[in-house]
PDB file of C-alpha atoms and ligand atoms in Angstrom:
ATOM      1  CA  UNK A   1      -4.126   4.760  18.754  1.00 48.00           C
ATOM      2  CA  UNK A   2      -4.736   1.062  19.510  1.00 45.00           C
ATOM      3  CA  UNK A   3      -7.297   1.413  22.314  1.00 42.00           C
ATOM      4  CA  UNK A   4      -9.549   3.777  20.329  1.00 45.00           C
ATOM      5  CA  UNK A   5      -9.394   1.657  17.222  1.00 49.00           C
ATOM      6  CA  UNK A   6     -12.656   0.192  15.962  1.00 70.00           C
ATOM      7  CA  UNK A   7     -11.824  -0.318  12.277  1.00 91.00           C
ATOM      8  CA  UNK A   8      -9.252  -2.625  10.704  1.00 96.00           C
ATOM      9  CA  UNK A   9      -5.939  -1.974   9.047  1.00 97.00           C
ATOM     10  CA  UNK A  10      -5.268  -3.666   5.703  1.00 98.00           C
ATOM     11  CA  UNK A  11      -1.814  -3.682   4.135  1.00 98.00           C
ATOM     12  CA  UNK A  12      -1.543  -4.275   0.397  1.00 98.00           C
ATOM     13  CA  UNK A  13       1.902  -4.562  -1.178  1.00 96.00           C
ATOM     14  CA  UNK A  14       3.311  -5.880  -4.402  1.00 93.00           C
ATOM     15  CA  UNK A  15       5.785  -4.729  -7.032  1.00 87.00           C
ATOM     16  CA  UNK A  16       5.220  -1.401  -8.696  1.00 78.00           C
ATOM     17  CA  UNK A  17       3.314  -2.156 -11.896  1.00 77.00           C
ATOM     18  CA  UNK A  18       1.565  -5.207 -10.436  1.00 80.00           C
ATOM     19  CA  UNK A  19      -1.724  -3.386 -10.793  1.00 85.00           C
ATOM     20  CA  UNK A  20      -2.133  -2.636  -7.072  1.00 90.00           C
ATOM     21  CA  UNK A  21      -3.630   0.816  -7.537  1.00 90.00           C
ATOM     22  CA  UNK A  22      -6.283  -0.436  -9.951  1.00 93.00           C
ATOM     23  CA  UNK A  23      -7.133  -3.378  -7.707  1.00 96.00           C
ATOM     24  CA  UNK A  24      -7.384  -1.113  -4.651  1.00 96.00           C
ATOM     25  CA  UNK A  25      -9.537   1.443  -6.480  1.00 95.00           C
ATOM     26  CA  UNK A  26     -11.927  -1.241  -7.737  1.00 97.00           C
ATOM     27  CA  UNK A  27     -11.960  -2.949  -4.351  1.00 98.00           C
ATOM     28  CA  UNK A  28     -13.066   0.254  -2.654  1.00 98.00           C
ATOM     29  CA  UNK A  29     -15.810   0.861  -5.198  1.00 97.00           C
ATOM     30  CA  UNK A  30     -17.067  -2.737  -5.478  1.00 97.00           C
ATOM     31  CA  UNK A  31     -16.630  -4.346  -2.064  1.00 97.00           C
ATOM     32  CA  UNK A  32     -19.440  -3.840   0.397  1.00 96.00           C
ATOM     33  CA  UNK A  33     -17.275  -2.926   3.403  1.00 96.00           C
ATOM     34  CA  UNK A  34     -16.363   0.509   4.856  1.00 97.00           C
ATOM     35  CA  UNK A  35     -13.041   0.623   2.978  1.00 98.00           C
ATOM     36  CA  UNK A  36     -10.935   3.744   2.704  1.00 97.00           C
ATOM     37  CA  UNK A  37      -7.464   4.411   1.333  1.00 97.00           C
ATOM     38  CA  UNK A  38      -4.830   6.051   3.501  1.00 98.00           C
ATOM     39  CA  UNK A  39      -3.310   8.776   1.318  1.00 97.00           C
ATOM     40  CA  UNK A  40       0.482   8.713   1.670  1.00 98.00           C
ATOM     41  CA  UNK A  41       2.921  11.582   1.353  1.00 98.00           C
ATOM     42  CA  UNK A  42       5.674  11.404  -1.255  1.00 97.00           C
ATOM     43  CA  UNK A  43       8.530  13.525  -2.557  1.00 97.00           C
ATOM     44  CA  UNK A  44       8.156  12.194  -6.107  1.00 94.00           C
ATOM     45  CA  UNK A  45       6.531  14.332  -8.773  1.00 95.00           C
ATOM     46  CA  UNK A  46       2.883  13.747  -9.650  1.00 96.00           C
ATOM     47  CA  UNK A  47       2.288  11.682 -12.778  1.00 90.00           C
ATOM     48  CA  UNK A  48      -0.143  12.985 -15.319  1.00 91.00           C
ATOM     49  CA  UNK A  49      -3.684  12.703 -13.932  1.00 94.00           C
ATOM     50  CA  UNK A  50      -2.615  12.272 -10.317  1.00 95.00           C
ATOM     51  CA  UNK A  51      -4.299  14.589  -7.832  1.00 96.00           C
ATOM     52  CA  UNK A  52      -2.736  16.073  -4.669  1.00 97.00           C
ATOM     53  CA  UNK A  53      -4.616  14.833  -1.607  1.00 96.00           C
ATOM     54  CA  UNK A  54      -6.265  11.982  -3.508  1.00 93.00           C
ATOM     55  CA  UNK A  55      -3.442   9.883  -4.964  1.00 93.00           C
ATOM     56  CA  UNK A  56      -0.714  11.268  -2.686  1.00 96.00           C
ATOM     57  CA  UNK A  57       0.205  14.397  -0.818  1.00 98.00           C
ATOM     58  CA  UNK A  58       3.017  15.577  -3.098  1.00 98.00           C
ATOM     59  CA  UNK A  59       5.417  17.440  -0.830  1.00 98.00           C
ATOM     60  CA  UNK A  60       8.976  18.743  -0.994  1.00 97.00           C
ATOM     61  CA  UNK A  61      11.965  16.947   0.493  1.00 95.00           C
ATOM     62  CA  UNK A  62      12.190  19.683   3.143  1.00 96.00           C
ATOM     63  CA  UNK A  63       8.578  19.333   4.192  1.00 98.00           C
ATOM     64  CA  UNK A  64       8.918  15.550   4.249  1.00 97.00           C
ATOM     65  CA  UNK A  65      11.972  15.775   6.529  1.00 97.00           C
ATOM     66  CA  UNK A  66      10.226  18.241   8.806  1.00 98.00           C
ATOM     67  CA  UNK A  67       7.123  16.062   9.131  1.00 98.00           C
ATOM     68  CA  UNK A  68       9.290  13.011   9.631  1.00 97.00           C
ATOM     69  CA  UNK A  69      11.150  14.692  12.494  1.00 98.00           C
ATOM     70  CA  UNK A  70       7.823  15.789  13.977  1.00 98.00           C
ATOM     71  CA  UNK A  71       6.850  12.077  14.134  1.00 97.00           C
ATOM     72  CA  UNK A  72       3.939  12.426  11.694  1.00 98.00           C
ATOM     73  CA  UNK A  73       4.703   9.177   9.877  1.00 98.00           C
ATOM     74  CA  UNK A  74       3.695   5.733  11.024  1.00 97.00           C
ATOM     75  CA  UNK A  75       6.404   4.523   8.655  1.00 97.00           C
ATOM     76  CA  UNK A  76       8.375   6.106   5.847  1.00 97.00           C
ATOM     77  CA  UNK A  77      10.897   4.748   3.357  1.00 94.00           C
ATOM     78  CA  UNK A  78      13.030   5.796   0.441  1.00 92.00           C
ATOM     79  CA  UNK A  79      11.382   3.256  -1.807  1.00 82.00           C
ATOM     80  CA  UNK A  80      13.493   3.012  -4.924  1.00 62.00           C
ATOM     81  CA  UNK A  81      16.836   4.430  -3.915  1.00 51.00           C
ATOM     82  CA  UNK A  82      16.238   7.350  -6.303  1.00 56.00           C
ATOM     83  CA  UNK A  83      15.773   9.906  -3.582  1.00 70.00           C
ATOM     84  CA  UNK A  84      11.977   9.539  -3.505  1.00 91.00           C
ATOM     85  CA  UNK A  85      10.456   9.160  -0.088  1.00 96.00           C
ATOM     86  CA  UNK A  86       7.024   7.747   0.700  1.00 96.00           C
ATOM     87  CA  UNK A  87       5.331   7.760   4.092  1.00 98.00           C
ATOM     88  CA  UNK A  88       2.115   6.723   5.802  1.00 98.00           C
ATOM     89  CA  UNK A  89       0.643   9.603   7.772  1.00 98.00           C
ATOM     90  CA  UNK A  90      -0.406   8.620  11.312  1.00 97.00           C
ATOM     91  CA  UNK A  91      -3.320  11.018  11.108  1.00 96.00           C
ATOM     92  CA  UNK A  92      -4.755   9.263   8.017  1.00 96.00           C
ATOM     93  CA  UNK A  93      -4.695   5.905   9.765  1.00 97.00           C
ATOM     94  CA  UNK A  94      -5.905   7.098  13.174  1.00 95.00           C
ATOM     95  CA  UNK A  95      -8.873   9.075  11.901  1.00 94.00           C
ATOM     96  CA  UNK A  96     -10.047   6.254   9.610  1.00 96.00           C
ATOM     97  CA  UNK A  97      -9.774   3.584  12.287  1.00 96.00           C
ATOM     98  CA  UNK A  98     -11.504   5.772  14.837  1.00 94.00           C
ATOM     99  CA  UNK A  99     -14.458   6.159  12.473  1.00 95.00           C
ATOM    100  CA  UNK A 100     -14.697   2.369  12.214  1.00 96.00           C
ATOM    101  CA  UNK A 101     -13.294   2.279   8.690  1.00 97.00           C
ATOM    102  CA  UNK A 102     -11.143  -0.422   7.160  1.00 98.00           C
ATOM    103  CA  UNK A 103      -8.076   1.581   6.247  1.00 98.00           C
ATOM    104  CA  UNK A 104      -5.985   0.338   3.329  1.00 98.00           C
ATOM    105  CA  UNK A 105      -2.246   1.031   3.249  1.00 98.00           C
ATOM    106  CA  UNK A 106      -0.915   0.531  -0.265  1.00 97.00           C
ATOM    107  CA  UNK A 107       2.769   0.502   0.678  1.00 96.00           C
ATOM    108  CA  UNK A 108       6.029  -1.204  -0.222  1.00 92.00           C
ATOM    109  CA  UNK A 109       7.383  -4.283   1.562  1.00 94.00           C
ATOM    110  CA  UNK A 110       9.840  -2.367   3.744  1.00 94.00           C
ATOM    111  CA  UNK A 111       7.038  -0.114   4.999  1.00 96.00           C
ATOM    112  CA  UNK A 112       4.799  -3.135   5.571  1.00 97.00           C
ATOM    113  CA  UNK A 113       7.492  -4.919   7.603  1.00 96.00           C
ATOM    114  CA  UNK A 114       7.974  -1.812   9.689  1.00 96.00           C
ATOM    115  CA  UNK A 115       4.216  -1.555  10.467  1.00 97.00           C
ATOM    116  CA  UNK A 116       4.179  -5.265  11.360  1.00 96.00           C
ATOM    117  CA  UNK A 117       7.058  -4.678  13.800  1.00 94.00           C
ATOM    118  CA  UNK A 118       4.844  -2.262  15.768  1.00 86.00           C
ATOM    119  CA  UNK A 119       2.512  -5.207  16.548  1.00 81.00           C
ATOM    120  CA  UNK A 120      -0.108  -2.570  17.204  1.00 86.00           C
ATOM    121  CA  UNK A 121      -2.806  -2.999  14.602  1.00 89.00           C
ATOM    122  CA  UNK A 122      -3.281  -6.684  13.860  1.00 91.00           C
ATOM    123  CA  UNK A 123      -3.398  -5.826  10.145  1.00 96.00           C
ATOM    124  CA  UNK A 124      -4.708  -8.060   7.385  1.00 97.00           C
ATOM    125  CA  UNK A 125      -1.816  -8.398   4.935  1.00 98.00           C
ATOM    126  CA  UNK A 126      -2.116  -9.077   1.209  1.00 98.00           C
ATOM    127  CA  UNK A 127       0.553  -9.298  -1.491  1.00 97.00           C
ATOM    128  CA  UNK A 128      -0.408  -8.684  -5.117  1.00 96.00           C
ATOM    129  CA  UNK A 129       1.612 -10.914  -7.395  1.00 92.00           C
ATOM    130  CA  UNK A 130       1.783  -9.571 -10.986  1.00 88.00           C
ATOM    131  CA  UNK A 131       1.804 -13.109 -12.366  1.00 85.00           C
ATOM    132  CA  UNK A 132       5.421 -13.201 -13.570  1.00 84.00           C
ATOM    133  CA  UNK A 133       8.254 -10.807 -14.405  1.00 87.00           C
ATOM    134  CA  UNK A 134       7.425 -10.646 -18.155  1.00 89.00           C
ATOM    135  CA  UNK A 135       3.907  -9.557 -17.350  1.00 86.00           C
ATOM    136  CA  UNK A 136       5.260  -6.951 -14.923  1.00 88.00           C
ATOM    137  CA  UNK A 137       7.696  -5.562 -17.501  1.00 90.00           C
ATOM    138  CA  UNK A 138       4.997  -5.199 -20.131  1.00 89.00           C
ATOM    139  CA  UNK A 139       2.712  -3.397 -17.658  1.00 83.00           C
ATOM    140  CA  UNK A 140       5.463  -0.953 -16.688  1.00 84.00           C
ATOM    141  CA  UNK A 141       6.193  -0.249 -20.367  1.00 89.00           C
ATOM    142  CA  UNK A 142       2.539   0.229 -21.232  1.00 88.00           C
ATOM    143  CA  UNK A 143       2.268   3.038 -18.659  1.00 79.00           C
ATOM    144  CA  UNK A 144       4.477   5.113 -20.949  1.00 82.00           C
ATOM    145  CA  UNK A 145       5.526   7.277 -17.982  1.00 79.00           C
ATOM    146  CA  UNK A 146       8.681   5.440 -16.916  1.00 81.00           C
ATOM    147  CA  UNK A 147      12.190   5.976 -18.233  1.00 88.00           C
ATOM    148  CA  UNK A 148      14.339   2.971 -19.229  1.00 91.00           C
ATOM    149  CA  UNK A 149      16.368   3.520 -16.055  1.00 88.00           C
ATOM    150  CA  UNK A 150      13.252   3.631 -13.926  1.00 83.00           C
ATOM    151  CA  UNK A 151      11.931   0.406 -15.523  1.00 89.00           C
ATOM    152  CA  UNK A 152      15.233  -1.383 -14.804  1.00 90.00           C
ATOM    153  CA  UNK A 153      15.235  -0.170 -11.190  1.00 85.00           C
ATOM    154  CA  UNK A 154      11.599  -1.140 -10.674  1.00 83.00           C
ATOM    155  CA  UNK A 155      12.188  -4.634 -12.123  1.00 90.00           C
ATOM    156  CA  UNK A 156      15.197  -5.140  -9.831  1.00 90.00           C
ATOM    157  CA  UNK A 157      13.159  -3.906  -6.880  1.00 86.00           C
ATOM    158  CA  UNK A 158      10.295  -6.201  -7.892  1.00 89.00           C
ATOM    159  CA  UNK A 159      12.615  -9.237  -7.631  1.00 90.00           C
ATOM    160  CA  UNK A 160      13.640  -8.135  -4.140  1.00 90.00           C
ATOM    161  CA  UNK A 161      10.009  -7.458  -3.134  1.00 91.00           C
ATOM    162  CA  UNK A 162       8.789 -10.855  -4.343  1.00 92.00           C
ATOM    163  CA  UNK A 163      11.065 -12.429  -1.732  1.00 92.00           C
ATOM    164  CA  UNK A 164       8.793 -10.994   0.975  1.00 95.00           C
ATOM    165  CA  UNK A 165       5.637 -12.476  -0.485  1.00 94.00           C
ATOM    166  CA  UNK A 166       5.483 -15.298   2.054  1.00 96.00           C
ATOM    167  CA  UNK A 167       5.488 -12.797   4.950  1.00 97.00           C
ATOM    168  CA  UNK A 168       1.956 -11.760   3.952  1.00 98.00           C
ATOM    169  CA  UNK A 169      -1.151 -13.639   5.052  1.00 97.00           C
ATOM    170  CA  UNK A 170      -2.580 -13.750   1.519  1.00 98.00           C
ATOM    171  CA  UNK A 171      -0.978 -13.870  -1.942  1.00 97.00           C
ATOM    172  CA  UNK A 172      -3.248 -12.713  -4.771  1.00 96.00           C
ATOM    173  CA  UNK A 173      -2.339 -13.283  -8.425  1.00 92.00           C
ATOM    174  CA  UNK A 174      -3.532 -10.303 -10.430  1.00 88.00           C
ATOM    175  CA  UNK A 175      -4.293 -12.078 -13.723  1.00 86.00           C
ATOM    176  CA  UNK A 176      -7.649 -10.310 -13.961  1.00 91.00           C
ATOM    177  CA  UNK A 177      -8.597  -7.275 -11.885  1.00 94.00           C
ATOM    178  CA  UNK A 178     -12.199  -8.452 -11.365  1.00 96.00           C
ATOM    179  CA  UNK A 179     -11.105 -11.857 -10.101  1.00 96.00           C
ATOM    180  CA  UNK A 180      -8.447 -10.351  -7.790  1.00 96.00           C
ATOM    181  CA  UNK A 181     -10.982  -7.839  -6.415  1.00 97.00           C
ATOM    182  CA  UNK A 182     -13.598 -10.535  -5.776  1.00 98.00           C
ATOM    183  CA  UNK A 183     -10.994 -12.707  -4.061  1.00 98.00           C
ATOM    184  CA  UNK A 184      -9.795  -9.911  -1.775  1.00 98.00           C
ATOM    185  CA  UNK A 185     -13.336  -8.790  -0.963  1.00 98.00           C
ATOM    186  CA  UNK A 186     -14.221 -12.343   0.089  1.00 98.00           C
ATOM    187  CA  UNK A 187     -11.090 -12.578   2.259  1.00 98.00           C
ATOM    188  CA  UNK A 188     -12.008  -9.325   4.014  1.00 97.00           C
ATOM    189  CA  UNK A 189     -15.613 -10.424   4.536  1.00 96.00           C
ATOM    190  CA  UNK A 190     -14.390 -13.713   6.006  1.00 95.00           C
ATOM    191  CA  UNK A 191     -12.142 -11.732   8.356  1.00 93.00           C
ATOM    192  CA  UNK A 192     -15.120  -9.602   9.386  1.00 89.00           C
ATOM    193  CA  UNK A 193     -17.107 -12.745  10.122  1.00 87.00           C
ATOM    194  CA  UNK A 194     -14.252 -14.143  12.238  1.00 85.00           C
ATOM    195  CA  UNK A 195     -13.952 -10.806  14.034  1.00 81.00           C
ATOM    196  CA  UNK A 196     -17.690 -10.728  14.911  1.00 78.00           C
ATOM    197  CA  UNK A 197     -17.589 -14.381  16.080  1.00 78.00           C
ATOM    198  CA  UNK A 198     -14.621 -13.770  18.366  1.00 74.00           C
ATOM    199  CA  UNK A 199     -16.432 -10.748  19.916  1.00 69.00           C
ATOM    200  CA  UNK A 200     -19.678 -12.640  20.628  1.00 63.00           C
TER     201      UNK A 200
HETATM  202  P1  5GP B 301       4.445   4.783  -7.128  1.00 81.81           P
HETATM  203  O1  5GP B 301       5.563   5.760  -7.243  1.00 81.81           O
HETATM  204  O2  5GP B 301       4.383   3.831  -8.276  1.00 81.81           O
HETATM  205  O3  5GP B 301       3.122   5.437  -6.832  1.00 81.81           O
HETATM  206  O4  5GP B 301       4.728   3.901  -5.825  1.00 81.81           O
HETATM  207  C1  5GP B 301       5.954   3.293  -5.649  1.00 81.81           C
HETATM  208  C2  5GP B 301       5.905   2.351  -4.484  1.00 81.81           C
HETATM  209  O5  5GP B 301       5.790   3.090  -3.260  1.00 81.81           O
HETATM  210  C3  5GP B 301       4.739   1.381  -4.510  1.00 81.81           C
HETATM  211  O6  5GP B 301       5.230   0.072  -4.230  1.00 81.81           O
HETATM  212  C4  5GP B 301       3.858   1.861  -3.389  1.00 81.81           C
HETATM  213  O7  5GP B 301       3.126   0.813  -2.804  1.00 81.81           O
HETATM  214  C5  5GP B 301       4.890   2.420  -2.428  1.00 81.81           C
HETATM  215  N1  5GP B 301       4.299   3.358  -1.475  1.00 81.81           N
HETATM  216  C6  5GP B 301       3.309   4.258  -1.677  1.00 81.81           C
HETATM  217  N2  5GP B 301       3.029   4.919  -0.564  1.00 81.81           N
HETATM  218  C7  5GP B 301       3.855   4.440   0.395  1.00 81.81           C
HETATM  219  C8  5GP B 301       4.044   4.718   1.781  1.00 81.81           C
HETATM  220  O8  5GP B 301       3.384   5.551   2.389  1.00 81.81           O
HETATM  221  N3  5GP B 301       5.012   4.021   2.420  1.00 81.81           N
HETATM  222  C9  5GP B 301       5.771   3.082   1.799  1.00 81.81           C
HETATM  223  N4  5GP B 301       6.672   2.431   2.532  1.00 81.81           N
HETATM  224  N5  5GP B 301       5.626   2.786   0.514  1.00 81.81           N
HETATM  225  C10 5GP B 301       4.685   3.447  -0.189  1.00 81.81           C
END
């Protein structure tokens, strides 16, 4: 994959409920770079409004295991210890990079660490900080889709995930989506500039 690669890989992590999905969606629509989102596979059920093939590939546990054994995942993890698996499909990453796109992986910290271990992609890594645990809790509650148990698990996981924040090149506080998007877009443009300078 590495030799054919002409795009860039971008990893964005942060606790569930930190507003990552909104930031990523707005980034793709507002930032003037060839950004694309790698659509992951998951065994969790679709939330209301989520679309198969756009938000995730929603697949069964059996299909996930089969594709995992076939080596289709660049990384995959059981993210919340609730039996839900999430995985980055190699094909999503390879085809995007080959087309010169900047492929965004919106994945959890364990998945990010596992991609970094490959030392294959020289990814740009960003961590979205929700701006405090109270803020995170109120965002999770306002979704209205999480059970009490799920909220507790996600808050516990968030504490664990925040400990990895320093392993990322950039930490972005998501106080306002527009500000976070502008900040990330500028970081990526600066990286592009550095990349062109080092080639010339
Ligand atoms: P949610 O269920 O809220 O969509 O996502 C839960 C968590 O799974 C989020 O932190 C999200 O970033 C992470 N996630 C989504 N896709 C992947 C993936 O392909 N791999 C890994 N490791 N984590 C993922």
